[in-house]
CSV table of C-alpha atoms and ligand atoms in Angstrom, one decimal:
chain,number,residue,atom,x,y,z
A,1,MET,CA,-69.6,145.3,-61.1
A,2,ASP,CA,-72.2,145.9,-63.4
A,3,ARG,CA,-73.6,143.2,-61.3
A,4,LEU,CA,-75.1,146.3,-58.5
A,5,LYS,CA,-77.3,148.4,-60.1
A,6,SER,CA,-77.5,150.5,-57.2
A,7,PRO,CA,-74.9,151.0,-54.6
A,8,ALA,CA,-73.4,148.0,-52.4
A,9,ARG,CA,-74.5,148.0,-48.8
A,10,LEU,CA,-71.4,146.6,-48.1
A,11,MET,CA,-67.9,147.3,-49.8
A,12,ILE,CA,-65.6,144.0,-48.5
A,13,VAL,CA,-61.3,145.7,-49.3
A,14,SER,CA,-59.4,142.5,-47.7
A,15,ASP,CA,-56.2,141.2,-48.4
A,16,LEU,CA,-55.6,137.4,-49.1
A,17,ASP,CA,-52.3,135.7,-46.8
A,18,TYR,CA,-53.0,135.4,-42.9
A,19,THR,CA,-56.2,137.6,-43.5
A,20,MET,CA,-58.5,136.3,-45.8
A,21,VAL,CA,-56.9,132.8,-46.2
A,22,ASP,CA,-55.2,130.7,-42.9
A,23,HIS,CA,-52.6,129.3,-43.5
A,24,HIS,CA,-52.1,127.9,-40.5
A,25,ASP,CA,-55.9,126.7,-40.6
A,26,SER,CA,-55.4,123.3,-42.4
A,27,GLU,CA,-59.4,123.2,-42.1
A,28,ASN,CA,-59.6,126.4,-43.2
A,29,LEU,CA,-62.3,126.6,-40.7
A,30,SER,CA,-62.6,130.3,-40.6
A,31,LEU,CA,-62.4,131.1,-44.4
A,32,LEU,CA,-65.3,128.6,-44.4
A,33,ARG,CA,-67.3,130.2,-42.1
A,34,PHE,CA,-66.9,133.7,-43.9
A,35,ASN,CA,-67.7,132.3,-47.0
A,36,ALA,CA,-70.8,131.1,-45.0
A,37,LEU,CA,-71.7,134.6,-44.1
A,38,TRP,CA,-71.2,136.5,-47.4
A,39,GLU,CA,-72.8,134.5,-49.8
A,40,SER,CA,-75.7,133.8,-47.7
A,41,ASN,CA,-76.2,137.7,-46.3
A,42,TYR,CA,-73.9,139.5,-48.8
A,43,ARG,CA,-73.6,138.7,-52.2
A,44,HIS,CA,-76.7,139.7,-53.5
A,45,ASP,CA,-76.4,143.3,-53.0
A,46,SER,CA,-72.5,143.8,-51.7
A,47,LEU,CA,-69.2,143.4,-53.1
A,48,LEU,CA,-66.2,141.3,-52.2
A,49,VAL,CA,-62.5,143.4,-52.9
A,50,PHE,CA,-60.2,141.4,-53.1
A,51,SER,CA,-56.7,143.1,-52.9
A,52,THR,CA,-52.9,141.2,-52.6
A,53,GLY,CA,-49.3,142.0,-52.8
A,54,ARG,CA,-49.5,137.9,-55.0
A,55,SER,CA,-49.0,138.2,-58.6
A,56,PRO,CA,-52.1,137.0,-60.9
A,57,THR,CA,-49.9,134.0,-61.2
A,58,LEU,CA,-49.5,133.2,-58.1
A,59,TYR,CA,-52.7,134.6,-57.3
A,60,LYS,CA,-54.4,132.0,-59.1
A,61,GLN,CA,-52.0,128.8,-57.4
A,62,LEU,CA,-54.2,130.4,-54.0
A,63,ARG,CA,-57.8,129.5,-55.3
A,64,LYS,CA,-56.4,126.5,-56.6
A,65,GLU,CA,-55.4,124.8,-53.3
A,66,LYS,CA,-57.9,127.0,-50.4
A,67,PRO,CA,-61.9,127.1,-50.5
A,68,MET,CA,-62.1,130.9,-52.2
A,69,LEU,CA,-65.2,132.7,-53.5
A,70,THR,CA,-64.8,134.5,-56.2
A,71,PRO,CA,-64.7,137.8,-55.6
A,72,ASP,CA,-66.6,140.8,-57.7
A,73,ILE,CA,-62.6,142.7,-58.2
A,74,THR,CA,-59.0,141.7,-57.9
A,75,ILE,CA,-56.2,144.0,-56.9
A,76,THR,CA,-53.1,142.3,-57.5
A,77,SER,CA,-48.8,142.9,-57.2
A,78,VAL,CA,-49.8,145.3,-53.9
A,79,GLY,CA,-52.7,147.2,-55.3
A,80,THR,CA,-50.5,147.9,-59.2
A,81,GLU,CA,-53.1,145.8,-61.3
A,82,ILE,CA,-56.6,146.2,-61.0
A,83,THR,CA,-58.7,143.4,-62.6
A,84,TYR,CA,-62.7,143.1,-62.7
A,85,GLY,CA,-65.1,140.5,-62.7
A,86,ASN,CA,-64.4,136.4,-63.2
A,87,SER,CA,-62.4,136.2,-66.3
A,88,LEU,CA,-60.0,139.6,-65.0
A,89,VAL,CA,-60.6,141.9,-67.1
A,90,PRO,CA,-58.2,144.7,-66.6
A,91,ASP,CA,-59.0,148.1,-65.5
A,92,ASP,CA,-57.3,150.7,-68.4
A,93,GLY,CA,-58.0,153.1,-67.3
A,94,TRP,CA,-55.4,152.3,-63.7
A,95,VAL,CA,-52.6,151.1,-66.1
A,96,GLU,CA,-52.6,154.7,-68.0
A,97,ILE,CA,-52.4,156.6,-64.6
A,98,LEU,CA,-49.8,154.2,-63.3
A,99,ASN,CA,-47.3,155.1,-66.8
A,100,GLN,CA,-47.0,158.0,-65.9
A,101,LYS,CA,-43.3,159.3,-64.1
A,102,TRP,CA,-42.6,155.6,-64.2
A,103,ASN,CA,-39.5,153.9,-65.4
A,104,ARG,CA,-38.8,150.7,-64.3
A,105,ASN,CA,-36.0,149.4,-66.4
A,106,LEU,CA,-33.4,152.8,-64.3
A,107,VAL,CA,-35.6,151.4,-61.1
A,108,ILE,CA,-34.0,147.3,-61.6
A,109,GLU,CA,-30.1,148.9,-62.7
A,110,GLU,CA,-30.4,151.3,-59.7
A,111,SER,CA,-32.1,148.6,-57.3
A,112,SER,CA,-29.1,145.6,-58.2
A,113,LYS,CA,-26.5,147.6,-57.0
A,114,PHE,CA,-28.1,146.6,-53.7
A,115,PRO,CA,-26.3,143.0,-52.8
A,116,GLU,CA,-29.1,142.9,-49.5
A,117,LEU,CA,-32.0,142.9,-52.2
A,118,THR,CA,-32.1,139.0,-53.4
A,119,LEU,CA,-34.3,139.1,-56.5
A,120,GLN,CA,-38.0,137.2,-55.8
A,121,SER,CA,-39.7,134.6,-58.3
A,122,GLU,CA,-39.9,135.9,-62.3
A,123,THR,CA,-43.2,135.1,-61.6
A,124,GLU,CA,-43.5,138.1,-59.5
A,125,GLN,CA,-41.6,140.6,-61.1
A,126,ARG,CA,-44.7,142.9,-63.1
A,127,PRO,CA,-44.9,146.0,-64.8
A,128,HIS,CA,-45.3,148.5,-62.2
A,129,LYS,CA,-43.9,146.1,-59.2
A,130,ILE,CA,-40.1,145.1,-58.5
A,131,SER,CA,-39.7,142.0,-55.8
A,132,PHE,CA,-37.0,141.8,-54.0
A,133,TYR,CA,-36.3,139.9,-50.3
A,134,VAL,CA,-34.5,141.5,-47.8
A,135,GLU,CA,-33.4,139.9,-44.4
A,136,LYS,CA,-35.4,141.4,-41.4
A,137,ALA,CA,-32.2,143.4,-39.7
A,138,LYS,CA,-31.6,145.2,-42.7
A,139,ALA,CA,-34.6,146.1,-43.8
A,140,GLN,CA,-34.5,149.8,-42.8
A,141,ALA,CA,-31.5,150.8,-43.5
A,142,VAL,CA,-31.7,149.0,-47.4
A,143,THR,CA,-35.1,151.3,-47.6
A,144,LYS,CA,-33.7,154.7,-46.2
A,145,ALA,CA,-30.7,154.1,-48.6
A,146,LEU,CA,-32.6,153.0,-52.2
A,147,LYS,CA,-35.1,156.1,-50.9
A,148,GLU,CA,-32.0,158.2,-51.3
A,149,CYS,CA,-30.6,157.3,-54.4
A,150,PHE,CA,-33.5,157.1,-56.3
A,151,GLU,CA,-34.7,160.6,-55.1
A,152,LYS,CA,-31.4,161.2,-56.6
A,153,LEU,CA,-32.3,160.4,-60.2
A,154,GLY,CA,-35.7,161.7,-59.9
A,155,LEU,CA,-37.8,158.6,-59.9
A,156,ASP,CA,-40.9,158.9,-57.6
A,157,VAL,CA,-41.4,155.6,-56.7
A,158,LYS,CA,-42.8,153.6,-53.5
A,159,ILE,CA,-41.0,150.7,-51.1
A,160,ILE,CA,-43.2,149.3,-49.9
A,161,TYR,CA,-41.5,146.4,-46.7
A,162,SER,CA,-44.2,143.6,-46.0
A,163,GLY,CA,-44.3,140.5,-43.7
A,164,GLY,CA,-40.4,140.5,-42.2
A,165,MET,CA,-38.8,139.9,-45.7
A,166,ASP,CA,-40.6,140.8,-48.8
A,167,LEU,CA,-39.7,144.4,-50.2
A,168,ASP,CA,-41.5,146.1,-53.7
A,169,ILE,CA,-41.1,148.8,-55.7
A,170,LEU,CA,-43.6,150.8,-57.0
A,171,PRO,CA,-44.5,153.3,-58.7
A,172,GLN,CA,-45.2,156.6,-56.0
A,173,GLY,CA,-49.4,156.0,-57.2
A,174,ALA,CA,-49.6,152.6,-56.6
A,175,GLY,CA,-50.2,150.4,-53.6
A,176,LYS,CA,-52.8,148.8,-52.0
A,177,GLY,CA,-54.5,152.1,-50.1
A,178,GLN,CA,-54.3,153.8,-53.6
A,179,ALA,CA,-55.9,151.5,-55.9
A,180,LEU,CA,-59.2,151.1,-53.2
A,181,ALA,CA,-58.9,155.8,-53.6
A,182,TYR,CA,-59.3,154.9,-58.0
A,183,LEU,CA,-61.9,152.2,-57.4
A,184,LEU,CA,-64.2,154.8,-55.1
A,185,LYS,CA,-63.2,157.4,-57.2
A,186,LYS,CA,-64.8,155.6,-59.8
A,187,LEU,CA,-67.6,154.0,-57.9
A,188,LYS,CA,-68.6,157.5,-56.6
A,189,SER,CA,-68.7,158.3,-60.6
A,190,GLU,CA,-71.5,156.4,-61.3
A,191,GLY,CA,-73.0,157.1,-58.4
A,192,LYS,CA,-72.8,154.1,-57.0
A,193,LEU,CA,-70.2,154.3,-54.0
A,194,PRO,CA,-70.8,151.7,-51.0
A,195,ASN,CA,-73.1,152.7,-48.0
A,196,ASN,CA,-70.2,151.2,-46.4
A,197,THR,CA,-66.1,149.8,-46.8
A,198,LEU,CA,-64.2,147.6,-44.9
A,199,VAL,CA,-60.6,146.4,-45.1
A,200,CYS,CA,-59.0,144.1,-43.7
A,201,GLY,CA,-55.5,143.5,-43.5
A,202,ASP,CA,-52.2,141.8,-42.1
A,203,SER,CA,-48.9,142.8,-42.5
A,204,GLY,CA,-47.1,146.0,-44.5
A,205,ASN,CA,-48.9,146.2,-47.4
A,206,ASP,CA,-52.5,146.7,-46.0
A,207,ALA,CA,-51.3,149.7,-43.7
A,208,GLU,CA,-52.4,152.1,-47.1
A,209,LEU,CA,-56.0,150.8,-46.6
A,210,PHE,CA,-55.6,152.1,-43.7
A,211,SER,CA,-55.1,155.7,-44.2
A,212,ILE,CA,-58.5,156.0,-47.1
A,213,PRO,CA,-61.1,158.6,-45.5
A,214,GLU,CA,-64.4,157.2,-44.3
A,215,VAL,CA,-63.4,153.3,-44.2
A,216,TYR,CA,-63.4,150.7,-41.7
A,217,GLY,CA,-61.3,149.2,-41.1
A,218,VAL,CA,-59.9,146.0,-39.5
A,219,MET,CA,-56.1,144.4,-38.5
A,220,VAL,CA,-56.7,140.4,-37.7
A,221,SER,CA,-55.3,139.5,-34.6
A,222,ASN,CA,-52.3,137.7,-36.3
A,223,ALA,CA,-51.5,141.5,-37.6
A,224,GLN,CA,-47.3,141.9,-37.7
A,225,GLU,CA,-45.5,144.1,-36.0
A,226,GLU,CA,-44.9,145.9,-39.0
A,227,LEU,CA,-48.4,146.9,-39.3
A,228,LEU,CA,-49.3,147.4,-35.6
A,229,GLN,CA,-46.5,149.5,-35.6
A,230,TRP,CA,-47.3,151.6,-38.6
A,231,HIS,CA,-50.7,152.0,-36.6
A,232,ALA,CA,-49.5,153.2,-33.1
A,233,GLU,CA,-47.5,156.0,-35.2
A,234,ASN,CA,-50.3,157.2,-37.8
A,235,ALA,CA,-53.8,155.7,-37.1
A,236,LYS,CA,-54.4,155.4,-33.1
A,237,ASN,CA,-57.1,157.0,-32.5
A,238,ASN,CA,-58.9,156.0,-35.1
A,239,PRO,CA,-62.2,155.0,-34.0
A,240,LYS,CA,-62.8,153.3,-37.3
A,241,ILE,CA,-60.5,150.9,-36.8
A,242,ILE,CA,-59.6,147.6,-34.7
A,243,HIS,CA,-57.6,145.2,-34.1
A,244,ALA,CA,-59.6,142.0,-33.8
A,245,THR,CA,-59.5,139.3,-31.5
A,246,GLU,CA,-59.8,136.2,-33.4
A,247,ARG,CA,-57.7,135.5,-36.2
A,248,CYS,CA,-58.2,136.0,-40.2
A,249,ALA,CA,-61.7,135.5,-41.7
A,250,SER,CA,-62.9,135.2,-38.0
A,251,GLY,CA,-61.3,138.7,-37.6
A,252,ILE,CA,-63.3,140.3,-40.3
A,253,ILE,CA,-66.7,138.6,-38.9
A,254,GLN,CA,-65.9,139.8,-35.7
A,255,ALA,CA,-65.8,143.9,-37.3
A,256,ILE,CA,-68.2,143.3,-39.1
A,257,GLY,CA,-70.1,142.6,-36.2
A,258,HIS,CA,-68.5,145.7,-33.8
A,259,PHE,CA,-68.8,147.8,-36.9
A,260,SER,CA,-72.3,147.1,-37.2
A,261,LEU,CA,-72.0,146.9,-40.8
A,262,GLY,CA,-74.7,144.1,-41.3
A,263,PRO,CA,-75.6,140.2,-40.1
A,264,ASN,CA,-72.6,138.8,-38.5
A,265,THR,CA,-74.1,135.4,-37.8
A,266,SER,CA,-72.3,132.8,-40.3
A,267,PRO,CA,-75.2,129.6,-40.5
A,268,ARG,CA,-72.1,127.6,-40.2
A,269,ASP,CA,-72.1,129.0,-36.3
A,270,VAL,CA,-76.1,127.5,-36.2
A,271,THR,CA,-76.3,124.2,-35.1
A,272,ASP,CA,-79.5,123.2,-36.0
A,273,PHE,CA,-81.6,125.0,-39.3
A,274,LEU,CA,-85.2,123.8,-37.9
A,275,ASP,CA,-84.8,126.6,-35.3
A,276,CYS,CA,-82.6,128.8,-37.3
A,277,LYS,CA,-84.1,132.5,-37.2
A,278,LEU,CA,-83.2,134.7,-40.2
A,279,GLU,CA,-81.3,138.6,-40.0
A,280,ASN,CA,-81.9,138.4,-43.7
A,281,VAL,CA,-84.3,135.9,-45.8
A,282,ASN,CA,-82.9,135.5,-49.1
A,283,TYR,CA,-82.2,133.2,-51.9
A,284,GLY,CA,-78.4,132.8,-51.1
A,285,HIS,CA,-79.5,132.2,-47.4
A,286,GLU,CA,-81.2,129.3,-48.6
A,287,VAL,CA,-78.4,127.8,-50.6
A,288,VAL,CA,-75.8,127.8,-48.6
A,289,LYS,CA,-78.2,126.4,-46.0
A,290,PHE,CA,-79.1,123.0,-47.9
A,291,TYR,CA,-75.7,122.7,-49.0
A,292,LEU,CA,-74.2,123.3,-45.3
A,293,PHE,CA,-76.9,120.6,-43.8
A,294,PHE,CA,-75.9,118.1,-46.9
A,295,GLU,CA,-72.3,118.5,-45.7
A,296,ARG,CA,-73.1,117.6,-41.8
A,297,TRP,CA,-75.6,115.1,-43.0
A,298,ARG,CA,-72.7,112.6,-44.6
A,299,ARG,CA,-70.2,113.6,-41.8
A,300,ALA,CA,-72.9,112.6,-39.5
A,301,GLU,CA,-72.8,115.9,-37.6
A,302,VAL,CA,-76.1,116.1,-37.1
A,303,GLU,CA,-78.9,113.4,-35.4
A,304,ASN,CA,-79.5,110.9,-38.3
A,305,SER,CA,-83.6,112.0,-38.2
A,306,GLU,CA,-86.6,111.3,-40.8
A,307,LEU,CA,-87.3,115.1,-39.3
A,308,TYR,CA,-84.6,116.3,-41.2
A,309,LEU,CA,-85.2,114.6,-44.3
A,310,ALA,CA,-89.1,115.8,-43.6
A,311,SER,CA,-88.3,119.8,-43.3
A,312,LEU,CA,-86.8,119.2,-46.7
A,313,LYS,CA,-89.6,118.4,-48.6
A,314,ALA,CA,-91.5,120.7,-47.2
A,315,ALA,CA,-89.1,122.9,-49.0
A,316,CYS,CA,-89.6,120.7,-52.2
A,317,ASP,CA,-92.8,121.6,-54.8
A,318,PRO,CA,-94.2,117.6,-55.0
A,319,SER,CA,-93.6,118.2,-59.1
A,320,ALA,CA,-90.0,119.6,-59.0
A,321,SER,CA,-87.4,117.8,-60.8
A,322,PHE,CA,-84.0,117.5,-59.2
A,323,VAL,CA,-80.8,116.7,-62.7
A,324,HIS,CA,-78.2,115.1,-61.9
A,325,PRO,CA,-74.9,115.7,-63.2
A,326,SER,CA,-74.2,112.8,-64.6
A,327,GLY,CA,-77.6,113.8,-66.7
A,328,VAL,CA,-80.2,111.7,-65.1
A,329,GLU,CA,-83.4,113.4,-64.5
A,330,GLN,CA,-86.0,112.2,-61.3
A,331,SER,CA,-87.8,113.5,-58.5
A,332,LEU,CA,-85.8,116.5,-55.9
A,333,CYS,CA,-88.0,114.3,-52.7
A,334,ASP,CA,-86.9,111.1,-54.4
A,335,THR,CA,-83.2,112.2,-54.4
A,336,ILE,CA,-84.2,113.6,-50.6
A,337,ASN,CA,-85.6,110.2,-49.7
A,338,ALA,CA,-82.1,108.4,-50.9
A,339,MET,CA,-79.8,111.1,-48.4
A,340,ARG,CA,-81.1,108.4,-46.3
A,341,SER,CA,-78.3,106.4,-48.1
A,342,CYS,CA,-75.6,108.1,-47.1
A,343,TYR,CA,-76.2,109.0,-44.2
A,344,GLY,CA,-72.3,109.6,-42.4
A,345,ASP,CA,-70.1,107.6,-45.6
A,346,LYS,CA,-68.1,111.2,-45.1
A,347,GLN,CA,-67.2,110.6,-41.2
A,348,GLY,CA,-63.9,111.3,-40.3
A,349,LYS,CA,-63.0,112.6,-44.3
A,350,GLN,CA,-63.1,115.9,-44.3
A,351,LEU,CA,-65.5,116.8,-46.4
A,352,ARG,CA,-66.4,120.4,-47.1
A,353,VAL,CA,-69.3,121.7,-48.8
A,354,TRP,CA,-69.5,125.1,-50.2
A,355,VAL,CA,-71.2,127.4,-52.7
A,356,ASP,CA,-69.9,130.5,-54.4
A,357,ARG,CA,-71.3,133.3,-57.0
A,358,VAL,CA,-74.8,132.2,-55.7
A,359,VAL,CA,-76.8,134.8,-57.9
A,360,PRO,CA,-80.4,135.8,-58.5
A,361,VAL,CA,-82.7,136.6,-61.4
A,362,GLN,CA,-86.3,137.0,-61.0
A,363,ILE,CA,-88.3,135.0,-64.1
A,364,SER,CA,-91.7,135.4,-62.7
A,365,SER,CA,-93.5,138.1,-59.4
A,366,HIS,CA,-92.3,135.2,-57.3
A,367,THR,CA,-89.9,133.0,-59.2
A,368,TRP,CA,-86.1,133.4,-59.2
A,369,LEU,CA,-83.4,131.4,-61.1
A,370,VAL,CA,-80.4,131.0,-59.1
A,371,LYS,CA,-77.5,130.4,-60.3
A,372,PHE,CA,-74.1,129.0,-58.3
A,373,ASN,CA,-71.7,126.6,-58.1
A,374,LYS,CA,-71.7,123.9,-55.8
A,375,TRP,CA,-67.3,123.0,-54.3
A,376,GLU,CA,-66.9,119.9,-53.2
A,377,LEU,CA,-63.6,119.4,-51.0
A,378,CYS,CA,-62.6,115.9,-49.7
A,379,GLY,CA,-59.2,115.5,-49.7
A,380,GLU,CA,-57.6,115.5,-52.2
A,381,ASP,CA,-61.0,115.6,-55.0
A,382,ARG,CA,-62.0,118.9,-55.3
A,383,ARG,CA,-65.2,119.1,-57.7
A,384,CYS,CA,-67.8,121.9,-58.7
A,385,CYS,CA,-70.9,121.9,-60.0
A,386,MET,CA,-72.7,124.6,-62.1
A,387,THR,CA,-76.3,125.0,-60.7
A,388,THR,CA,-79.4,126.5,-61.6
A,389,ALA,CA,-82.3,126.4,-58.9
A,390,ILE,CA,-85.6,127.2,-59.4
A,391,LEU,CA,-87.2,129.0,-56.0
A,392,SER,CA,-90.9,131.3,-55.9
A,393,SER,CA,-91.8,132.6,-52.4
A,394,LYS,CA,-94.7,130.7,-50.4
A,395,ASP,CA,-96.2,133.8,-49.7
A,396,ALA,CA,-96.7,135.4,-53.5
A,397,THR,CA,-96.6,139.1,-51.8
A,398,SER,CA,-93.6,138.7,-49.9
A,399,ILE,CA,-90.5,136.0,-49.7
A,400,ALA,CA,-90.2,136.2,-45.6
A,401,ASP,CA,-92.1,133.5,-45.5
A,402,GLY,CA,-89.6,131.1,-47.2
A,403,PHE,CA,-88.7,129.7,-50.4
A,404,THR,CA,-90.4,126.5,-52.5
A,405,TRP,CA,-87.3,124.0,-54.6
A,406,MET,CA,-89.1,124.3,-57.5
A,407,HIS,CA,-86.3,122.8,-59.9
A,408,VAL,CA,-83.1,122.3,-59.6
A,409,HIS,CA,-80.3,121.5,-62.3
A,410,GLN,CA,-76.3,120.6,-62.0
A,411,THR,CA,-74.2,120.2,-64.5
A,412,TRP,CA,-69.9,119.6,-64.0
A,413,PHE,CA,-67.9,122.4,-64.3
A,414,ASP,CA,-64.8,122.1,-66.3
A,415,GLU,CA,-62.9,118.9,-65.8
A,416,SER,CA,-64.7,118.4,-62.8
A,417,GLU,CA,-66.2,114.9,-63.9
A,418,PRO,CA,-65.6,111.9,-62.1
A,419,LYS,CA,-65.6,108.8,-63.3
A,420,ASP,CA,-68.0,107.0,-61.3
A,421,HIS,CA,-71.2,109.4,-60.9
A,422,SER,CA,-72.4,106.8,-58.4
A,423,THR,CA,-71.1,108.2,-55.7
A,424,TRP,CA,-72.4,111.9,-55.9
A,425,LEU,CA,-75.6,112.5,-55.1
A,426,PHE,CA,-76.1,116.8,-55.2
B,501,GLC,C1,-46.7,138.9,-52.2
B,501,GLC,C2,-46.0,138.8,-53.1
B,501,GLC,C3,-44.4,139.4,-53.6
B,501,GLC,C4,-44.8,140.5,-52.5
B,501,GLC,C5,-45.2,141.0,-51.3
B,501,GLC,C6,-45.9,141.3,-49.8
B,501,GLC,O1,-46.4,137.4,-50.6
B,501,GLC,O2,-46.1,137.6,-53.8
B,501,GLC,O3,-44.0,139.3,-55.3
B,501,GLC,O4,-43.1,140.8,-51.7
B,501,GLC,O5,-47.0,139.9,-51.7
B,501,GLC,O6,-46.6,142.4,-51.2
B,502,MG,MG1,-51.4,139.8,-45.7
């Protein structure tokens, strides 16, 4: 959160399953569209928050399965755990608040008396969240009976039914909505209240997000009945909330456009970068554009034309070098020439390339050091390179005329290193 020195231009707070991530989209196209839009236009001055019902364990699992970006803030276990940055540093202040008036053992003891409830896996039982499965037909009656039981004992808890099968019991002050309210209050106290906030969800545990004052909201087209019903009963006349006509992450992009929250053309929707007009010239866009071209070139989705390579070389300084993750260094222009031999080598092989955490640091009046993680997914094979690029603006006084690549250096991330380096060009 400290990454930004001033208020975020946009803060997106999104649920994951069936909102940011579409489990019915085996190619992850809508997620990849969102990723490209975020890194090219928003990462440098906006905040990405994931708010999921999953525990940290299942959240980490999802990140391995899907091409997800790294959020600035991760809220897991239905708003009961708030963490910051890539290393998930916990917010202890939030833990303290939730500890007040919470008697976990008593909640477990009482709920075990309900045979309709089946405990979820051990990973999903958290310090401030106890979770069960319950049949849809029985959900309303059980929720009512549970409420009465807890009230009698003076236990102040919240019961949330989601996805037509999950029942979560949390402290009354917890939940995705309360966690967001806490976060907004904290940002405000630091003078960094985002200019706009967009909340995104599809199911019952997301409903609270839409009741936070001032925020824009999108219920994705595939939203569950329970959320649509909550909306019909509680927020029908709020013009800041829409039910998108597009699924999952594409619904989020649709909402950005609908509410005019900023650029909403994903670079993945631009078929030819040679005639692409920029809504917002920046380093992120330069990097996203390059790697997207690389993906399309190898999938043979762009024409095998020298014009493209010439345009890439025109954006490189003649003395620019490229340090391959194997350690071999060569001229950047030669590396681009070498791309001729890999045209179409991934045709029909589902190669996807995306970048994450593109962050520029200014190192001189018109030079920036841009760091990012570059991912490649091809079938089961998924690898990441930590990349550092030095880019300078063509015009010494403004970046509006675009950039020149001065240097690129890649290093394998974690255990990403392949046995055979020869198949890895960039
Ligand atoms: C996620 C969690 C589960 C929870 C559900 C609804 O699926 O893993 O524990 O019940 O979200 O909040
Ligand atoms: Mg969901």
